[in-house]
Short mmCIF file of C-alpha atoms in Angstrom, two decimals:
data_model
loop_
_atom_site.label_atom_id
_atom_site.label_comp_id
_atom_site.label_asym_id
_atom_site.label_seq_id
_atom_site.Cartn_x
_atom_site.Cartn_y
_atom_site.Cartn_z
CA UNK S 28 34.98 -90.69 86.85
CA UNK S 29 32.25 -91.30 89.50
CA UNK S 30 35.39 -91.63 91.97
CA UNK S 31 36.76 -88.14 91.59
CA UNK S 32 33.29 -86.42 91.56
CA UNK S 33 32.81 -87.96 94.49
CA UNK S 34 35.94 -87.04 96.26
CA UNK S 35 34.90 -83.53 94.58
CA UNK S 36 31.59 -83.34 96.54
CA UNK S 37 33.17 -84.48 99.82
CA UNK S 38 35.80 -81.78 99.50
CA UNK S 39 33.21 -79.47 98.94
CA UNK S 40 31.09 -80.35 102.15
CA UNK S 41 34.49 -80.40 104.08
CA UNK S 42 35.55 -76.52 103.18
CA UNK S 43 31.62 -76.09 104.09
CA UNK S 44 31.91 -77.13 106.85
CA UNK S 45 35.29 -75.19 107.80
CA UNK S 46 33.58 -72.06 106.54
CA UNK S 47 30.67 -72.74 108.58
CA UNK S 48 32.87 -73.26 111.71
CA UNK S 49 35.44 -69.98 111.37
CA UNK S 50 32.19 -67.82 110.81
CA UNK S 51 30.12 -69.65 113.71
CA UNK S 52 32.26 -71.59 116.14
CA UNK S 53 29.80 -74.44 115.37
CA UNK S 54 29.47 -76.81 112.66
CA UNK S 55 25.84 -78.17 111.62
CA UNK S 56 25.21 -81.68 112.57
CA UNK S 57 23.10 -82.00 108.56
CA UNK S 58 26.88 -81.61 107.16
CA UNK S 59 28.70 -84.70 109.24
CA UNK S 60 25.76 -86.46 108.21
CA UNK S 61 26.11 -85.26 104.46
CA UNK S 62 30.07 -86.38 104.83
CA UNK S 63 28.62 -89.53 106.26
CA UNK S 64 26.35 -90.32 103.64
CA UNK S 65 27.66 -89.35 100.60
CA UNK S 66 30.49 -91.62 101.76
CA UNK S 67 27.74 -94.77 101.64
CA UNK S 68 26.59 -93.10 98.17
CA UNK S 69 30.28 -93.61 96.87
CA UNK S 70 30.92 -96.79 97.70
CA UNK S 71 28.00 -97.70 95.90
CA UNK S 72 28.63 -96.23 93.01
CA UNK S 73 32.39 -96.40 92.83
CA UNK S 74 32.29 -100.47 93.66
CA UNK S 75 34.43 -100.33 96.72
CA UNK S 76 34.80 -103.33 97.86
CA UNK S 77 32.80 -104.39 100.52
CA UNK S 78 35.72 -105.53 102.79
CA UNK S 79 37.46 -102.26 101.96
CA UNK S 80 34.25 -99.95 103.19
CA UNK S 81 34.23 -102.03 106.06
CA UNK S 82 37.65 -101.08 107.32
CA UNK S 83 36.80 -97.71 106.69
CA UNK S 84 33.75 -97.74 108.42
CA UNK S 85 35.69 -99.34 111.56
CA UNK S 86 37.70 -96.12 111.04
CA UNK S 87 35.09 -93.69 111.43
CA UNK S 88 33.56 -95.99 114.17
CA UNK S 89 36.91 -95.90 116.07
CA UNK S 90 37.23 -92.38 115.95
CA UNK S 91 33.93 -91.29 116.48
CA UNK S 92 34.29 -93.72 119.91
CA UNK S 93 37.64 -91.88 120.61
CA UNK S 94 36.18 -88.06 119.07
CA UNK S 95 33.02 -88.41 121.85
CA UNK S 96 35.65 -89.46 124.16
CA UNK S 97 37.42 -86.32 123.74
CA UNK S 98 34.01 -84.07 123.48
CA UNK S 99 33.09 -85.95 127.33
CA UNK S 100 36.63 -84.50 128.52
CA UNK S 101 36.04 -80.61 126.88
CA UNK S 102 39.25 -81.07 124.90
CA UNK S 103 37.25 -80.75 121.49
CA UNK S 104 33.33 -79.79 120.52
CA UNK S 105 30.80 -82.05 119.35
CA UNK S 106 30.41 -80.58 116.13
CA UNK S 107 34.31 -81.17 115.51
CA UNK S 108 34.19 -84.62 116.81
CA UNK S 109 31.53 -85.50 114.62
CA UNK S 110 32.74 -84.11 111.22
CA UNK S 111 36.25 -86.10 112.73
CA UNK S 112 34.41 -89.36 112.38
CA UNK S 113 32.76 -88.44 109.04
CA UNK S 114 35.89 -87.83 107.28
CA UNK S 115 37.56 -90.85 108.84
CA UNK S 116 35.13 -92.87 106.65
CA UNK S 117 36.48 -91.34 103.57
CA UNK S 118 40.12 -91.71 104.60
CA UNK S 119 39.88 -95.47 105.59
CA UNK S 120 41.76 -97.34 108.48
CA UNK S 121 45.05 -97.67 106.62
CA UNK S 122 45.82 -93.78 106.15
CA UNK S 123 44.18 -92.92 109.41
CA UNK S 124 47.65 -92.00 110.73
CA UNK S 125 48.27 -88.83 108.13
CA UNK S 126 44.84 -87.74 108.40
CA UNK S 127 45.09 -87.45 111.56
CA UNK S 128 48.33 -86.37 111.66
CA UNK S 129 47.82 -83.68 108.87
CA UNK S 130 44.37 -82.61 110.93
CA UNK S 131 47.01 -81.99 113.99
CA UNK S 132 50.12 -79.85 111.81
CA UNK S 133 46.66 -77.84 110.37
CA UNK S 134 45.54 -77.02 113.75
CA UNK S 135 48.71 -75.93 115.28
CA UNK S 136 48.75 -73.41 112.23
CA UNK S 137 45.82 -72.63 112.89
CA UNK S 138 46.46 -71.59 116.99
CA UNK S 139 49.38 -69.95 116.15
CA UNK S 140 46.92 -67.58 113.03
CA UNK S 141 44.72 -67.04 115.68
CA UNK S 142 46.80 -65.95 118.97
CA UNK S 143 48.45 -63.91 116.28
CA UNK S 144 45.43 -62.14 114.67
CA UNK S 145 44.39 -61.55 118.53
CA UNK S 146 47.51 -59.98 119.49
CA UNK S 147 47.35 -57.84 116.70
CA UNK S 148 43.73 -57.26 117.34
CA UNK S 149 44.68 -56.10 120.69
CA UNK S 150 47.46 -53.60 119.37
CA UNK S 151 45.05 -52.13 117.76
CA UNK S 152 42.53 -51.42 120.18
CA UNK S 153 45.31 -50.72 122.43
CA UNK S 154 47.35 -48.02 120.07
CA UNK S 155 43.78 -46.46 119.31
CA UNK S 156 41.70 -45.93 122.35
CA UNK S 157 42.85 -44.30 125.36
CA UNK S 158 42.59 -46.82 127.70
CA UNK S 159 44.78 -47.64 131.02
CA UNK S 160 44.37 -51.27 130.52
CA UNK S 161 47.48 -53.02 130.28
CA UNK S 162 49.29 -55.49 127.38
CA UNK S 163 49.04 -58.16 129.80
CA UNK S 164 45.49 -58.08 130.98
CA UNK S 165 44.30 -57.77 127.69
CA UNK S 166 46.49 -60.34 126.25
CA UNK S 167 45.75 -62.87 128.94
CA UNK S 168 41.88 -62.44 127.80
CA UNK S 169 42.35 -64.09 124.43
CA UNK S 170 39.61 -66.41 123.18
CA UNK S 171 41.20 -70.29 123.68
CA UNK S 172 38.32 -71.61 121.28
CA UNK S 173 39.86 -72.42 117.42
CA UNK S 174 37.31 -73.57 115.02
CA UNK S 175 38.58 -76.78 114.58
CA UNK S 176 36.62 -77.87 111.36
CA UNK S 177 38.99 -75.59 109.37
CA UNK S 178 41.79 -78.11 110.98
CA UNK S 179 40.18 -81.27 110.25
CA UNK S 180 39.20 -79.82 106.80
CA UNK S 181 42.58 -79.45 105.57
CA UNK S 182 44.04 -82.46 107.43
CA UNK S 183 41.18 -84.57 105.02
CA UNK S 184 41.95 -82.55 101.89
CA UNK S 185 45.82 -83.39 102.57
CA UNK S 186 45.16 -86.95 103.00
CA UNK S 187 42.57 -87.54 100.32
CA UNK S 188 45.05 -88.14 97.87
CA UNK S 189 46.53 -90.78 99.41
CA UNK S 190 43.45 -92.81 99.78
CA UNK S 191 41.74 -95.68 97.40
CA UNK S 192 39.56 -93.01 96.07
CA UNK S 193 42.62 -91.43 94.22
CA UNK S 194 44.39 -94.08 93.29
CA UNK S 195 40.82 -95.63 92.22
CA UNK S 196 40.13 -92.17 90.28
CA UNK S 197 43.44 -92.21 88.38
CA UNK S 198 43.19 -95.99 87.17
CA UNK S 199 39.69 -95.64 85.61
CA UNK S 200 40.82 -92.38 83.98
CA UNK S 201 43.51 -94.29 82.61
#
C-alpha cells in the first residue's frame, strides 16, 4: 500500500511540475528536490532493497552527469535537466531505456502541438489584422523553446509501471 501512494505522490509532483513548466517555461528547483526526496522517503518505507536503490541512484547520478552535460551545450534547461535526474531515481537503471525513450516519443508530440498551435496562432493574427507581413516572416519567428517537463512528465508516468514500485505495489496488494 505504502508503494502505490508513493508512486501516487511522485506522479503528482511530476504533472506539477509539467504544469508549472507549460505555464512558466521554468520549473522550480523545490520540486526536483521534492521528486528527489520523496524518492529517499520511499525506499524507506517501501523496504527497497538497498542494492536496488543503489542502482537507481547510479541512474539518476548518470543522468544528472549526462542532463548538466546537455544544459552546458544549450540543448536542454536546467530546470528540465534536473527534474530528468529526479525521475531517473524513481525509474531505476534497468528501465532507464523506456523512460527515456518514452520522455523522447512525448516530446516530439509535444514540438509537433506546439509548431502547430503557433501556426494556427499566426493564421489568426494574420486572417484578422490588416497587416502586410508575410506567412513566411511570421512563421519563421516561431518560439523554438518547448517546456520540456510536460515531456519528461509523461515519459515517467509511461514508464512507472514498469518499474519495482509496480510490480512491488501489486504483490503486497495481493
Amino acid at each position: 500500500m505504502m508503494a502505490l501512494i508513493m508512486m501516487v505522490l511522485f506522479v503528482l509532483l511530476m504533472l506539477a511540475a509539467a504544469l508549472s513548466d507549460l505555464r512558466h517555461y521554468r520549473i522550480p528547483n523545490w520540486m526536483s528536490g521534492a521528486v528527489a526526496l520523496l524518492f529517499l522517503l520511499a525506499v524507506i518505507s517501501t523496504g527497497m532493497p538497498l542494492k536496488l536503490a543503489l542502482w537507481h541512484g547510479l541512474a539518476g547520478v548518470v543522468v544528472l552527469f549526462v542532463g548538466f552535460a546537455l544544459f552546458a551545450v544549450r540543448i536542454v534547461g536546467g530546470g528540465d535537466a534536473k527534474l530528468l535526474a529526479a525521475a531517473a531515481l524513481w525509474i531505476g537503471w534497468t528501465k532507464l531505456f523506456y523512460f527515456i525513450f518514452y520522455t523522447a516519443l512525448a516530446g516530439g508530440v509535444l514540438a509537433i502541438c506546439m509548431v502547430a498551435w503557433e501556426v494556427v496562432r499566426l493564421h489568426i493574427d494574420i486572417t484578422s489584422s490588416n497587416s502586410q507581413s508575410s506567412l513566411l516572416k511570421r512563421l519563421t519567428s516561431l518560439k523554438p523553446d518547448l517546456p520540456y517537463g510536460v515531456a519528461i512528465a509523461a515519459g515517467a508516468c509511461f514508464a512507472l509501471p514498469q518499474t519495482w514500485w509496480a510490480a512491488s505495489a501489486v504483490l503486497i496488494n495481493r
